[in-house]
CSV table of C-alpha atoms in Angstrom, one decimal:
chain,number,residue,atom,x,y,z
D,29,MET,CA,0.1,0.3,-0.2
D,30,GLY,CA,3.3,3.0,-0.1
D,31,ASP,CA,2.9,5.6,2.2
D,32,ILE,CA,-0.8,5.4,2.8
D,33,LYS,CA,-1.4,3.5,6.2
D,34,PRO,CA,-5.0,2.1,7.2
D,35,VAL,CA,-7.0,3.5,9.6
D,36,THR,CA,-9.7,2.3,12.0
D,37,ASP,CA,-12.4,3.8,13.8
D,38,ALA,CA,-10.8,3.7,16.8
D,39,GLU,CA,-8.0,5.1,16.0
D,40,PHE,CA,-9.7,8.0,13.7
D,41,LEU,CA,-10.0,10.9,16.2
D,42,THR,CA,-6.1,10.6,16.4
D,43,THR,CA,-5.2,10.3,13.3
D,44,VAL,CA,-7.0,12.6,11.3
D,45,LEU,CA,-9.0,15.1,13.3
D,46,GLN,CA,-6.1,15.5,16.2
D,47,SER,CA,-3.5,15.7,12.3
D,48,ASP,CA,-1.9,19.0,12.7
D,49,LYS,CA,-1.7,18.6,8.9
D,50,PRO,CA,-4.8,17.7,6.7
D,51,VAL,CA,-4.8,14.4,5.8
D,52,VAL,CA,-6.3,12.3,3.1
D,53,VAL,CA,-8.7,9.6,3.9
D,54,ASP,CA,-9.7,6.9,1.0
D,55,PHE,CA,-13.3,5.4,2.6
D,56,TRP,CA,-13.2,2.4,0.7
D,57,ALA,CA,-13.7,-1.9,0.4
D,58,GLU,CA,-11.8,-4.7,-1.5
D,59,TRP,CA,-14.7,-5.3,-3.9
D,60,CYS,CA,-14.9,-1.9,-5.3
D,61,GLY,CA,-13.6,-1.7,-9.0
D,62,PRO,CA,-13.4,1.9,-8.9
D,63,CYS,CA,-11.0,2.0,-5.2
D,64,ARG,CA,-8.8,0.0,-6.7
D,65,GLN,CA,-9.0,1.8,-10.1
D,66,VAL,CA,-7.8,5.6,-7.3
D,67,ALA,CA,-5.7,3.5,-5.2
D,68,PRO,CA,-2.5,4.3,-7.3
D,69,VAL,CA,-3.2,7.8,-7.6
D,70,LEU,CA,-3.2,8.5,-4.5
D,71,GLU,CA,-0.3,6.0,-4.1
D,72,GLU,CA,1.4,8.6,-6.4
D,73,LEU,CA,-0.8,11.8,-4.8
D,74,ALA,CA,1.0,10.2,-1.0
D,75,VAL,CA,4.5,10.6,-2.6
D,76,GLU,CA,4.5,14.0,-3.8
D,77,TYR,CA,2.7,15.5,-1.0
D,78,ALA,CA,4.3,13.2,2.1
D,79,ASP,CA,5.8,16.4,3.9
D,80,LYS,CA,3.0,18.6,3.6
D,81,ILE,CA,-0.6,16.2,3.6
D,82,THR,CA,-1.5,12.4,5.4
D,83,PHE,CA,-2.9,9.9,3.5
D,84,VAL,CA,-4.5,6.8,5.1
D,85,LYS,CA,-7.4,4.3,4.1
D,86,LEU,CA,-10.3,3.5,5.6
D,87,ASN,CA,-12.0,-0.3,5.1
D,88,VAL,CA,-15.6,0.8,4.8
D,89,ASP,CA,-16.8,-3.5,5.3
D,90,GLU,CA,-14.8,-3.3,8.4
D,91,ASN,CA,-15.2,0.0,9.8
D,92,THR,CA,-18.5,1.3,9.7
D,93,GLN,CA,-19.3,4.1,13.0
D,94,THR,CA,-17.1,6.4,10.8
D,95,PRO,CA,-18.8,6.2,7.2
D,96,LEU,CA,-22.0,6.7,8.9
D,97,GLU,CA,-20.7,9.1,11.1
D,98,TYR,CA,-19.7,11.4,7.4
D,99,ARG,CA,-22.6,9.7,5.7
D,100,VAL,CA,-20.2,8.1,3.2
D,101,THR,CA,-22.5,6.4,1.3
D,102,GLY,CA,-20.9,5.5,-2.1
D,103,ILE,CA,-17.3,4.2,-2.4
D,104,PRO,CA,-14.8,5.1,-3.1
D,105,THR,CA,-15.6,8.7,-0.7
D,106,ILE,CA,-12.1,10.3,-0.4
D,107,ASN,CA,-12.9,13.5,2.3
D,108,VAL,CA,-10.0,15.9,2.6
D,109,TYR,CA,-9.8,16.8,6.6
D,110,VAL,CA,-8.1,20.1,8.5
D,111,GLY,CA,-8.4,20.7,11.7
D,112,GLY,CA,-11.1,18.0,12.4
D,113,GLN,CA,-13.5,19.0,9.9
D,114,VAL,CA,-14.1,17.8,6.1
D,115,VAL,CA,-12.6,20.1,3.7
D,116,LYS,CA,-13.5,18.7,1.1
D,117,SER,CA,-15.7,15.2,-0.7
D,118,LEU,CA,-14.6,13.3,-3.7
D,119,VAL,CA,-17.0,11.1,-4.4
D,120,GLY,CA,-16.3,8.6,-7.1
D,121,ALA,CA,-13.1,7.7,-9.3
D,122,ARG,CA,-11.4,10.8,-10.5
D,123,PRO,CA,-7.7,11.4,-12.5
D,124,LYS,CA,-4.3,11.7,-10.9
D,125,ALA,CA,-5.3,15.7,-12.8
D,126,ALA,CA,-8.5,15.9,-10.9
D,127,ILE,CA,-7.3,15.4,-7.6
D,128,LYS,CA,-4.4,16.9,-7.8
D,129,ALA,CA,-6.0,20.0,-8.3
D,130,GLU,CA,-8.5,20.0,-5.3
D,131,LEU,CA,-5.9,19.0,-2.8
D,132,SER,CA,-3.4,22.0,-4.6
D,133,GLU,CA,-6.3,24.9,-2.9
D,134,LEU,CA,-5.0,23.4,-0.2
D,135,VAL,CA,-1.7,23.1,0.1
D,136,PRO,CA,0.4,26.0,-2.4
D,137,ALA,CA,3.2,23.5,-4.7
């Protein structure tokens, strides 16, 4: 999985909401084809933004509390958290350029 670490419901508060950097959360599942399409794109972006943004993955089948709390109804959903708040939410597989454009608004290149 490269630089993207899995996160659980139990770790979400400390890993995501209390982070001092922006956090990109990939809500995904094993059976989700579009999730598998976007995973390598997120891994590339995790390397590019390694010092500015934290990237994590949350398996919605194994961790049901957090997706319910953040109203994740479709996957892949990519939420960006800053200061414990969702500032961006992207639903569905997107090309690298589209995701990067969304992230560049948060972090200067």
